[in-house]
Amino acid sequence: MNHGDKRRANHDVTEPDVTPTVDPTEHQALLAERQELRTKIEKVEHTRTRAAFTGLVVGAIITILLLVFILQNLESQRIDILFWEVNLPVGVSLLIAAIAGALIVAMAGGARMYQLNRTLKKAKVATDPPPAA
């Protein structure tokens, strides 16, 4: 039992009841300010910087896992690609396949972005008023 408990048990120290009095209009103003801050924070939560950071963290984790996978699969394997024959470790060959797949996806995504950008430019030209002479 600490000293504070002894005092309370012996009723040596009496603590006054302190109930804060808050003006209702002041309380409403504080609540409104708090809600406004929450709204601002919710708007800031989803930013490009946050998405980029999340992507970098996920990419770093995947890279570490891929490195562990490659180091565990160092046995060499003969691979025939069309007219070529190469001997590569299994992990390295899978890494090359993953990079090739990522490049194919990036090219398809780039083509789609180019297509959408071109369509937006055409729509903007069609909706803009002609220049005044």
mmCIF file of N, CA and C in Angstrom:
data_model
loop_
_atom_site.group_PDB
_atom_site.id
_atom_site.type_symbol
_atom_site.label_atom_id
_atom_site.label_comp_id
_atom_site.label_asym_id
_atom_site.label_seq_id
_atom_site.Cartn_x
_atom_site.Cartn_y
_atom_site.Cartn_z
ATOM 1 N N MET A 1 0.860 -1.163 0.000
ATOM 2 C CA MET A 1 0.000 0.000 0.000
ATOM 3 C C MET A 1 0.906 1.226 0.000
ATOM 4 N N ASN A 2 0.655 2.166 -0.930
ATOM 5 C CA ASN A 2 1.505 3.357 -0.962
ATOM 6 C C ASN A 2 0.921 4.462 -0.081
ATOM 7 N N HIS A 3 1.624 5.568 0.030
ATOM 8 C CA HIS A 3 1.216 6.647 0.936
ATOM 9 C C HIS A 3 -0.122 7.260 0.555
ATOM 10 N N GLY A 4 -0.389 7.348 -0.718
ATOM 11 C CA GLY A 4 -1.665 7.928 -1.160
ATOM 12 C C GLY A 4 -2.841 7.089 -0.700
ATOM 13 N N ASP A 5 -2.671 5.764 -0.724
ATOM 14 C CA ASP A 5 -3.747 4.882 -0.269
ATOM 15 C C ASP A 5 -3.975 5.025 1.228
ATOM 16 N N LYS A 6 -2.881 5.203 1.999
ATOM 17 C CA LYS A 6 -3.022 5.376 3.451
ATOM 18 C C LYS A 6 -3.793 6.645 3.772
ATOM 19 N N ARG A 7 -3.477 7.721 3.032
ATOM 20 C CA ARG A 7 -4.174 8.975 3.294
ATOM 21 C C ARG A 7 -5.657 8.850 3.001
ATOM 22 N N ARG A 8 -5.971 8.191 1.911
ATOM 23 C CA ARG A 8 -7.387 8.032 1.567
ATOM 24 C C ARG A 8 -8.089 7.146 2.588
ATOM 25 N N ALA A 9 -7.382 6.133 3.058
ATOM 26 C CA ALA A 9 -7.983 5.225 4.028
ATOM 27 C C ALA A 9 -8.203 5.926 5.358
ATOM 28 N N ASN A 10 -7.269 6.803 5.749
ATOM 29 C CA ASN A 10 -7.391 7.516 7.018
ATOM 30 C C ASN A 10 -8.207 8.798 6.891
ATOM 31 N N HIS A 11 -8.567 9.170 5.689
ATOM 32 C CA HIS A 11 -9.310 10.401 5.414
ATOM 33 C C HIS A 11 -8.554 11.627 5.906
ATOM 34 N N ASP A 12 -7.193 11.566 5.878
ATOM 35 C CA ASP A 12 -6.387 12.718 6.286
ATOM 36 C C ASP A 12 -6.502 13.843 5.264
ATOM 37 N N VAL A 13 -6.553 13.479 4.005
ATOM 38 C CA VAL A 13 -6.575 14.485 2.950
ATOM 39 C C VAL A 13 -7.907 14.389 2.240
ATOM 40 N N THR A 14 -8.552 15.482 2.137
ATOM 41 C CA THR A 14 -9.810 15.509 1.387
ATOM 42 C C THR A 14 -9.574 16.290 0.114
ATOM 43 N N GLU A 15 -9.978 15.697 -0.993
ATOM 44 C CA GLU A 15 -9.821 16.367 -2.275
ATOM 45 C C GLU A 15 -11.130 17.045 -2.619
ATOM 46 N N PRO A 16 -11.065 18.312 -2.965
ATOM 47 C CA PRO A 16 -12.304 19.015 -3.302
ATOM 48 C C PRO A 16 -12.857 18.498 -4.627
ATOM 49 N N ASP A 17 -14.155 18.460 -4.735
ATOM 50 C CA ASP A 17 -14.794 18.086 -5.990
ATOM 51 C C ASP A 17 -14.621 19.226 -6.976
ATOM 52 N N VAL A 18 -13.960 18.931 -8.071
ATOM 53 C CA VAL A 18 -13.739 19.941 -9.091
ATOM 54 C C VAL A 18 -14.499 19.490 -10.328
ATOM 55 N N THR A 19 -15.549 20.166 -10.615
ATOM 56 C CA THR A 19 -16.299 19.886 -11.835
ATOM 57 C C THR A 19 -16.165 21.101 -12.732
ATOM 58 N N PRO A 20 -15.543 20.903 -13.885
ATOM 59 C CA PRO A 20 -15.338 22.046 -14.776
ATOM 60 C C PRO A 20 -16.671 22.528 -15.334
ATOM 61 N N THR A 21 -16.787 23.813 -15.378
ATOM 62 C CA THR A 21 -17.991 24.404 -15.969
ATOM 63 C C THR A 21 -17.615 24.913 -17.344
ATOM 64 N N VAL A 22 -18.331 24.444 -18.338
ATOM 65 C CA VAL A 22 -18.055 24.814 -19.720
ATOM 66 C C VAL A 22 -19.289 25.483 -20.290
ATOM 67 N N ASP A 23 -19.058 26.599 -20.910
ATOM 68 C CA ASP A 23 -20.135 27.314 -21.578
ATOM 69 C C ASP A 23 -20.626 26.463 -22.754
ATOM 70 N N PRO A 24 -21.943 26.218 -22.890
ATOM 71 C CA PRO A 24 -22.443 25.352 -23.977
ATOM 72 C C PRO A 24 -22.065 25.860 -25.367
ATOM 73 N N THR A 25 -22.048 27.154 -25.571
ATOM 74 C CA THR A 25 -21.681 27.667 -26.904
ATOM 75 C C THR A 25 -20.198 27.438 -27.170
ATOM 76 N N GLU A 26 -19.389 27.584 -26.129
ATOM 77 C CA GLU A 26 -17.960 27.334 -26.266
ATOM 78 C C GLU A 26 -17.713 25.850 -26.566
ATOM 79 N N HIS A 27 -18.476 24.991 -25.902
ATOM 80 C CA HIS A 27 -18.369 23.546 -26.119
ATOM 81 C C HIS A 27 -18.738 23.202 -27.567
ATOM 82 N N GLN A 28 -19.794 23.789 -28.074
ATOM 83 C CA GLN A 28 -20.218 23.537 -29.464
ATOM 84 C C GLN A 28 -19.146 24.025 -30.442
ATOM 85 N N ALA A 29 -18.537 25.173 -30.129
ATOM 86 C CA ALA A 29 -17.479 25.693 -31.001
ATOM 87 C C ALA A 29 -16.278 24.745 -31.015
ATOM 88 N N LEU A 30 -15.923 24.195 -29.855
ATOM 89 C CA LEU A 30 -14.818 23.237 -29.793
ATOM 90 C C LEU A 30 -15.127 21.961 -30.564
ATOM 91 N N LEU A 31 -16.354 21.489 -30.441
ATOM 92 C CA LEU A 31 -16.753 20.290 -31.197
ATOM 93 C C LEU A 31 -16.712 20.543 -32.697
ATOM 94 N N ALA A 32 -17.172 21.728 -33.118
ATOM 95 C CA ALA A 32 -17.150 22.066 -34.544
ATOM 96 C C ALA A 32 -15.715 22.153 -35.046
ATOM 97 N N GLU A 33 -14.819 22.737 -34.239
ATOM 98 C CA GLU A 33 -13.421 22.843 -34.631
ATOM 99 C C GLU A 33 -12.782 21.457 -34.733
ATOM 100 N N ARG A 34 -13.104 20.592 -33.793
ATOM 101 C CA ARG A 34 -12.583 19.224 -33.820
ATOM 102 C C ARG A 34 -13.059 18.479 -35.066
ATOM 103 N N GLN A 35 -14.330 18.642 -35.409
ATOM 104 C CA GLN A 35 -14.871 17.981 -36.593
ATOM 105 C C GLN A 35 -14.213 18.520 -37.865
ATOM 106 N N GLU A 36 -13.954 19.817 -37.900
ATOM 107 C CA GLU A 36 -13.281 20.425 -39.058
ATOM 108 C C GLU A 36 -11.868 19.861 -39.210
ATOM 109 N N LEU A 37 -11.155 19.697 -38.097
ATOM 110 C CA LEU A 37 -9.823 19.107 -38.149
ATOM 111 C C LEU A 37 -9.876 17.660 -38.629
ATOM 112 N N ARG A 38 -10.861 16.901 -38.171
ATOM 113 C CA ARG A 38 -11.007 15.513 -38.631
ATOM 114 C C ARG A 38 -11.238 15.460 -40.134
ATOM 115 N N THR A 39 -12.071 16.367 -40.628
ATOM 116 C CA THR A 39 -12.351 16.411 -42.066
ATOM 117 C C THR A 39 -11.078 16.727 -42.842
ATOM 118 N N LYS A 40 -10.281 17.693 -42.365
ATOM 119 C CA LYS A 40 -9.028 18.029 -43.035
ATOM 120 C C LYS A 40 -8.076 16.847 -43.031
ATOM 121 N N ILE A 41 -7.992 16.135 -41.918
ATOM 122 C CA ILE A 41 -7.101 14.977 -41.824
ATOM 123 C C ILE A 41 -7.551 13.879 -42.781
ATOM 124 N N GLU A 42 -8.863 13.650 -42.875
ATOM 125 C CA GLU A 42 -9.369 12.622 -43.790
ATOM 126 C C GLU A 42 -9.031 12.967 -45.232
ATOM 127 N N LYS A 43 -9.040 14.253 -45.579
ATOM 128 C CA LYS A 43 -8.698 14.660 -46.942
ATOM 129 C C LYS A 43 -7.223 14.442 -47.229
ATOM 130 N N VAL A 44 -6.373 14.567 -46.211
ATOM 131 C CA VAL A 44 -4.934 14.436 -46.394
ATOM 132 C C VAL A 44 -4.493 12.976 -46.391
ATOM 133 N N GLU A 45 -5.303 12.084 -45.847
ATOM 134 C CA GLU A 45 -4.895 10.690 -45.703
ATOM 135 C C GLU A 45 -4.479 10.040 -47.013
ATOM 136 N N HIS A 46 -5.176 10.308 -48.104
ATOM 137 C CA HIS A 46 -4.908 9.637 -49.370
ATOM 138 C C HIS A 46 -4.204 10.608 -50.318
ATOM 139 N N THR A 47 -2.874 10.574 -50.305
ATOM 140 C CA THR A 47 -2.089 11.437 -51.175
ATOM 141 C C THR A 47 -1.214 10.586 -52.080
ATOM 142 N N ARG A 48 -0.700 11.205 -53.120
ATOM 143 C CA ARG A 48 0.195 10.493 -54.025
ATOM 144 C C ARG A 48 1.495 10.123 -53.313
ATOM 145 N N THR A 49 1.949 11.018 -52.443
ATOM 146 C CA THR A 49 3.182 10.736 -51.706
ATOM 147 C C THR A 49 3.011 9.517 -50.820
ATOM 148 N N ARG A 50 1.869 9.426 -50.158
ATOM 149 C CA ARG A 50 1.613 8.265 -49.305
ATOM 150 C C ARG A 50 1.542 6.994 -50.146
ATOM 151 N N ALA A 51 0.895 7.078 -51.306
ATOM 152 C CA ALA A 51 0.810 5.907 -52.184
ATOM 153 C C ALA A 51 2.189 5.500 -52.681
ATOM 154 N N ALA A 52 3.020 6.495 -53.030
ATOM 155 C CA ALA A 52 4.372 6.190 -53.489
ATOM 156 C C ALA A 52 5.190 5.548 -52.374
ATOM 157 N N PHE A 53 5.074 6.072 -51.168
ATOM 158 C CA PHE A 53 5.804 5.507 -50.036
ATOM 159 C C PHE A 53 5.361 4.078 -49.768
ATOM 160 N N THR A 54 4.057 3.848 -49.802
ATOM 161 C CA THR A 54 3.537 2.497 -49.586
ATOM 162 C C THR A 54 4.057 1.556 -50.665
ATOM 163 N N GLY A 55 4.072 2.035 -51.900
ATOM 164 C CA GLY A 55 4.595 1.228 -52.996
ATOM 165 C C GLY A 55 6.065 0.894 -52.821
ATOM 166 N N LEU A 56 6.841 1.874 -52.351
ATOM 167 C CA LEU A 56 8.264 1.625 -52.117
ATOM 168 C C LEU A 56 8.489 0.598 -51.010
ATOM 169 N N VAL A 57 7.707 0.696 -49.949
ATOM 170 C CA VAL A 57 7.844 -0.259 -48.847
ATOM 171 C C VAL A 57 7.471 -1.667 -49.312
ATOM 172 N N VAL A 58 6.352 -1.777 -50.021
ATOM 173 C CA VAL A 58 5.936 -3.091 -50.530
ATOM 174 C C VAL A 58 6.979 -3.633 -51.510
ATOM 175 N N GLY A 59 7.500 -2.763 -52.369
ATOM 176 C CA GLY A 59 8.538 -3.191 -53.315
ATOM 177 C C GLY A 59 9.788 -3.666 -52.623
ATOM 178 N N ALA A 60 10.194 -2.986 -51.552
ATOM 179 C CA ALA A 60 11.385 -3.402 -50.798
ATOM 180 C C ALA A 60 11.165 -4.762 -50.147
ATOM 181 N N ILE A 61 9.984 -4.975 -49.599
ATOM 182 C CA ILE A 61 9.684 -6.271 -48.973
ATOM 183 C C ILE A 61 9.702 -7.385 -50.013
ATOM 184 N N ILE A 62 9.103 -7.131 -51.175
ATOM 185 C CA ILE A 62 9.090 -8.135 -52.245
ATOM 186 C C ILE A 62 10.511 -8.416 -52.730
ATOM 187 N N THR A 63 11.332 -7.366 -52.834
ATOM 188 C CA THR A 63 12.717 -7.546 -53.267
ATOM 189 C C THR A 63 13.495 -8.417 -52.281
ATOM 190 N N ILE A 64 13.297 -8.186 -50.994
ATOM 191 C CA ILE A 64 13.979 -9.000 -49.986
ATOM 192 C C ILE A 64 13.530 -10.457 -50.085
ATOM 193 N N LEU A 65 12.222 -10.679 -50.231
ATOM 194 C CA LEU A 65 11.720 -12.051 -50.371
ATOM 195 C C LEU A 65 12.264 -12.706 -51.634
ATOM 196 N N LEU A 66 12.356 -11.938 -52.721
ATOM 197 C CA LEU A 66 12.889 -12.469 -53.971
ATOM 198 C C LEU A 66 14.364 -12.828 -53.825
ATOM 199 N N LEU A 67 15.112 -11.994 -53.127
ATOM 200 C CA LEU A 67 16.528 -12.285 -52.898
ATOM 201 C C LEU A 67 16.692 -13.569 -52.093
ATOM 202 N N VAL A 68 15.888 -13.748 -51.061
ATOM 203 C CA VAL A 68 15.938 -14.985 -50.270
ATOM 204 C C VAL A 68 15.603 -16.183 -51.157
ATOM 205 N N PHE A 69 14.587 -16.036 -52.006
ATOM 206 C CA PHE A 69 14.201 -17.124 -52.906
ATOM 207 C C PHE A 69 15.340 -17.482 -53.851
ATOM 208 N N ILE A 70 15.994 -16.465 -54.427
ATOM 209 C CA ILE A 70 17.100 -16.721 -55.354
ATOM 210 C C ILE A 70 18.247 -17.426 -54.643
ATOM 211 N N LEU A 71 18.568 -16.968 -53.439
ATOM 212 C CA LEU A 71 19.670 -17.579 -52.701
ATOM 213 C C LEU A 71 19.370 -19.023 -52.301
ATOM 214 N N GLN A 72 18.099 -19.366 -52.150
ATOM 215 C CA GLN A 72 17.736 -20.738 -51.802
ATOM 216 C C GLN A 72 17.648 -21.637 -53.030
ATOM 217 N N ASN A 73 17.607 -21.053 -54.224
ATOM 218 C CA ASN A 73 17.472 -21.841 -55.455
ATOM 219 C C ASN A 73 18.635 -21.543 -56.386
ATOM 220 N N LEU A 74 19.819 -21.937 -56.010
ATOM 221 C CA LEU A 74 21.007 -21.668 -56.805
ATOM 222 C C LEU A 74 21.387 -22.830 -57.726
ATOM 223 N N GLU A 75 20.618 -23.918 -57.723
ATOM 224 C CA GLU A 75 20.929 -25.032 -58.616
ATOM 225 C C GLU A 75 20.742 -24.572 -60.058
ATOM 226 N N SER A 76 21.705 -24.914 -60.905
ATOM 227 C CA SER A 76 21.649 -24.493 -62.301
ATOM 228 C C SER A 76 20.697 -25.384 -63.085
ATOM 229 N N GLN A 77 20.001 -24.778 -64.023
ATOM 230 C CA GLN A 77 19.008 -25.495 -64.833
ATOM 231 C C GLN A 77 19.202 -25.096 -66.293
ATOM 232 N N ARG A 78 19.097 -26.063 -67.183
ATOM 233 C CA ARG A 78 19.195 -25.766 -68.613
ATOM 234 C C ARG A 78 17.843 -25.240 -69.088
ATOM 235 N N ILE A 79 17.886 -24.099 -69.771
ATOM 236 C CA ILE A 79 16.659 -23.464 -70.268
ATOM 237 C C ILE A 79 16.802 -23.271 -71.768
ATOM 238 N N ASP A 80 15.800 -23.727 -72.512
ATOM 239 C CA ASP A 80 15.762 -23.556 -73.965
ATOM 240 C C ASP A 80 14.753 -22.472 -74.299
ATOM 241 N N ILE A 81 15.227 -21.411 -74.961
ATOM 242 C CA ILE A 81 14.360 -20.312 -75.390
ATOM 243 C C ILE A 81 14.525 -20.186 -76.893
ATOM 244 N N LEU A 82 13.499 -20.594 -77.619
ATOM 245 C CA LEU A 82 13.516 -20.592 -79.083
ATOM 246 C C LEU A 82 14.785 -21.257 -79.596
ATOM 247 N N PHE A 83 15.773 -20.476 -80.046
ATOM 248 C CA PHE A 83 16.989 -21.041 -80.617
ATOM 249 C C PHE A 83 18.164 -21.013 -79.649
ATOM 250 N N TRP A 84 17.956 -20.505 -78.433
ATOM 251 C CA TRP A 84 19.046 -20.377 -77.472
ATOM 252 C C TRP A 84 18.929 -21.422 -76.374
ATOM 253 N N GLU A 85 20.078 -21.760 -75.872
ATOM 254 C CA GLU A 85 20.129 -22.663 -74.730
ATOM 255 C C GLU A 85 21.055 -22.026 -73.691
ATOM 256 N N VAL A 86 20.513 -21.831 -72.460
ATOM 257 C CA VAL A 86 21.308 -21.206 -71.402
ATOM 258 C C VAL A 86 21.219 -22.043 -70.135
ATOM 259 N N ASN A 87 22.254 -21.956 -69.341
ATOM 260 C CA ASN A 87 22.271 -22.592 -68.020
ATOM 261 C C ASN A 87 22.254 -21.491 -66.978
ATOM 262 N N LEU A 88 21.146 -21.384 -66.273
ATOM 263 C CA LEU A 88 20.994 -20.358 -65.244
ATOM 264 C C LEU A 88 20.463 -20.990 -63.964
ATOM 265 N N PRO A 89 20.769 -20.366 -62.841
ATOM 266 C CA PRO A 89 20.118 -20.818 -61.606
ATOM 267 C C PRO A 89 18.599 -20.601 -61.714
ATOM 268 N N VAL A 90 17.837 -21.468 -61.075
ATOM 269 C CA VAL A 90 16.372 -21.406 -61.157
ATOM 270 C C VAL A 90 15.852 -20.047 -60.671
ATOM 271 N N GLY A 91 16.397 -19.561 -59.571
ATOM 272 C CA GLY A 91 15.947 -18.271 -59.025
ATOM 273 C C GLY A 91 16.182 -17.128 -59.986
ATOM 274 N N VAL A 92 17.350 -17.130 -60.633
ATOM 275 C CA VAL A 92 17.667 -16.060 -61.586
ATOM 276 C C VAL A 92 16.752 -16.140 -62.803
ATOM 277 N N SER A 93 16.493 -17.339 -63.290
ATOM 278 C CA SER A 93 15.609 -17.471 -64.455
ATOM 279 C C SER A 93 14.191 -17.012 -64.119
ATOM 280 N N LEU A 94 13.726 -17.304 -62.906
ATOM 281 C CA LEU A 94 12.401 -16.819 -62.504
ATOM 282 C C LEU A 94 12.392 -15.304 -62.325
ATOM 283 N N LEU A 95 13.506 -14.739 -61.857
ATOM 284 C CA LEU A 95 13.608 -13.283 -61.750
ATOM 285 C C LEU A 95 13.523 -12.641 -63.130
ATOM 286 N N ILE A 96 14.205 -13.205 -64.090
ATOM 287 C CA ILE A 96 14.152 -12.689 -65.459
ATOM 288 C C ILE A 96 12.729 -12.787 -66.006
ATOM 289 N N ALA A 97 12.050 -13.892 -65.738
ATOM 290 C CA ALA A 97 10.668 -14.057 -66.187
ATOM 291 C C ALA A 97 9.754 -13.022 -65.519
ATOM 292 N N ALA A 98 9.976 -12.748 -64.232
ATOM 293 C CA ALA A 98 9.160 -11.756 -63.526
ATOM 294 C C ALA A 98 9.396 -10.360 -64.095
ATOM 295 N N ILE A 99 10.638 -10.027 -64.393
ATOM 296 C CA ILE A 99 10.944 -8.717 -64.978
ATOM 297 C C ILE A 99 10.305 -8.586 -66.344
ATOM 298 N N ALA A 100 10.386 -9.652 -67.147
ATOM 299 C CA ALA A 100 9.756 -9.615 -68.471
ATOM 300 C C ALA A 100 8.240 -9.418 -68.340
ATOM 301 N N GLY A 101 7.622 -10.105 -67.390
ATOM 302 C CA GLY A 101 6.186 -9.927 -67.173
ATOM 303 C C GLY A 101 5.851 -8.520 -66.726
ATOM 304 N N ALA A 102 6.675 -7.947 -65.844
ATOM 305 C CA ALA A 102 6.440 -6.573 -65.382
ATOM 306 C C ALA A 102 6.571 -5.586 -66.537
ATOM 307 N N LEU A 103 7.541 -5.814 -67.425
ATOM 308 C CA LEU A 103 7.696 -4.924 -68.579
ATOM 309 C C LEU A 103 6.500 -5.012 -69.521
ATOM 310 N N ILE A 104 5.972 -6.202 -69.712
ATOM 311 C CA ILE A 104 4.794 -6.364 -70.565
ATOM 312 C C ILE A 104 3.597 -5.633 -69.960
ATOM 313 N N VAL A 105 3.411 -5.773 -68.649
ATOM 314 C CA VAL A 105 2.305 -5.078 -67.969
ATOM 315 C C VAL A 105 2.502 -3.565 -68.054
ATOM 316 N N ALA A 106 3.748 -3.092 -67.884
ATOM 317 C CA ALA A 106 4.025 -1.657 -67.958
ATOM 318 C C ALA A 106 3.744 -1.118 -69.360
ATOM 319 N N MET A 107 4.084 -1.889 -70.381
ATOM 320 C CA MET A 107 3.812 -1.443 -71.752
ATOM 321 C C MET A 107 2.315 -1.373 -72.007
ATOM 322 N N ALA A 108 1.574 -2.356 -71.538
ATOM 323 C CA ALA A 108 0.119 -2.334 -71.715
ATOM 324 C C ALA A 108 -0.493 -1.157 -70.948
ATOM 325 N N GLY A 109 -0.024 -0.902 -69.726
ATOM 326 C CA GLY A 109 -0.521 0.227 -68.946
ATOM 327 C C GLY A 109 -0.163 1.555 -69.595
ATOM 328 N N GLY A 110 1.047 1.669 -70.110
ATOM 329 C CA GLY A 110 1.456 2.895 -70.809
ATOM 330 C C GLY A 110 0.620 3.146 -72.050
ATOM 331 N N ALA A 111 0.327 2.090 -72.792
ATOM 332 C CA ALA A 111 -0.521 2.239 -73.979
ATOM 333 C C ALA A 111 -1.922 2.704 -73.590
ATOM 334 N N ARG A 112 -2.442 2.174 -72.499
ATOM 335 C CA ARG A 112 -3.782 2.583 -72.031
ATOM 336 C C ARG A 112 -3.775 4.039 -71.572
ATOM 337 N N MET A 113 -2.728 4.454 -70.857
ATOM 338 C CA MET A 113 -2.647 5.857 -70.431
ATOM 339 C C MET A 113 -2.539 6.791 -71.637
ATOM 340 N N TYR A 114 -1.749 6.395 -72.644
ATOM 341 C CA TYR A 114 -1.638 7.196 -73.864
ATOM 342 C C TYR A 114 -2.994 7.310 -74.550
ATOM 343 N N GLN A 115 -3.718 6.199 -74.621
ATOM 344 C CA GLN A 115 -5.037 6.197 -75.251
ATOM 345 C C GLN A 115 -6.004 7.126 -74.506
ATOM 346 N N LEU A 116 -6.024 7.053 -73.182
ATOM 347 C CA LEU A 116 -6.915 7.914 -72.395
ATOM 348 C C LEU A 116 -6.527 9.380 -72.515
ATOM 349 N N ASN A 117 -5.234 9.675 -72.527
ATOM 350 C CA ASN A 117 -4.770 11.050 -72.664
ATOM 351 C C ASN A 117 -5.180 11.623 -74.020
ATOM 352 N N ARG A 118 -5.038 10.826 -75.064
ATOM 353 C CA ARG A 118 -5.438 11.267 -76.402
ATOM 354 C C ARG A 118 -6.939 11.525 -76.463
ATOM 355 N N THR A 119 -7.726 10.644 -75.856
ATOM 356 C CA THR A 119 -9.182 10.808 -75.846
ATOM 357 C C THR A 119 -9.575 12.069 -75.080
ATOM 358 N N LEU A 120 -8.908 12.330 -73.947
ATOM 359 C CA LEU A 120 -9.203 13.538 -73.179
ATOM 360 C C LEU A 120 -8.875 14.799 -73.963
ATOM 361 N N LYS A 121 -7.756 14.797 -74.680
ATOM 362 C CA LYS A 121 -7.393 15.962 -75.488
ATOM 363 C C LYS A 121 -8.421 16.205 -76.586
ATOM 364 N N LYS A 122 -8.876 15.132 -77.231
ATOM 365 C CA LYS A 122 -9.903 15.274 -78.282
ATOM 366 C C LYS A 122 -11.195 15.814 -77.697
ATOM 367 N N ALA A 123 -11.583 15.328 -76.529
ATOM 368 C CA ALA A 123 -12.812 15.797 -75.893
ATOM 369 C C ALA A 123 -12.683 17.255 -75.487
ATOM 370 N N LYS A 124 -11.511 17.669 -75.036
ATOM 371 C CA LYS A 124 -11.302 19.058 -74.643
ATOM 372 C C LYS A 124 -11.374 19.983 -75.851
ATOM 373 N N VAL A 125 -10.765 19.563 -76.962
ATOM 374 C CA VAL A 125 -10.818 20.382 -78.172
ATOM 375 C C VAL A 125 -12.259 20.499 -78.668
ATOM 376 N N ALA A 126 -13.025 19.431 -78.556
ATOM 377 C CA ALA A 126 -14.418 19.445 -79.029
ATOM 378 C C ALA A 126 -15.295 20.332 -78.157
ATOM 379 N N THR A 127 -14.997 20.461 -76.871
ATOM 380 C CA THR A 127 -15.858 21.236 -75.970
ATOM 381 C C THR A 127 -15.393 22.675 -75.785
ATOM 382 N N ASP A 128 -14.137 22.998 -76.165
ATOM 383 C CA ASP A 128 -13.645 24.370 -76.013
ATOM 384 C C ASP A 128 -14.303 25.272 -77.050
ATOM 385 N N PRO A 129 -14.673 26.491 -76.650
ATOM 386 C CA PRO A 129 -15.238 27.422 -77.634
ATOM 387 C C PRO A 129 -14.138 27.892 -78.594
ATOM 388 N N PRO A 130 -14.522 28.209 -79.815
ATOM 389 C CA PRO A 130 -13.516 28.670 -80.785
ATOM 390 C C PRO A 130 -12.936 30.004 -80.321
ATOM 391 N N PRO A 131 -11.679 30.281 -80.664
ATOM 392 C CA PRO A 131 -11.057 31.535 -80.230
ATOM 393 C C PRO A 131 -11.739 32.733 -80.880
ATOM 394 N N ALA A 132 -11.822 33.825 -80.126
ATOM 395 C CA ALA A 132 -12.452 35.048 -80.635
ATOM 396 C C ALA A 132 -11.521 35.696 -81.639
ATOM 397 N N ALA A 133 -12.124 36.191 -82.734
ATOM 398 C CA ALA A 133 -11.309 36.805 -83.792
ATOM 399 C C ALA A 133 -11.113 38.270 -83.574
#
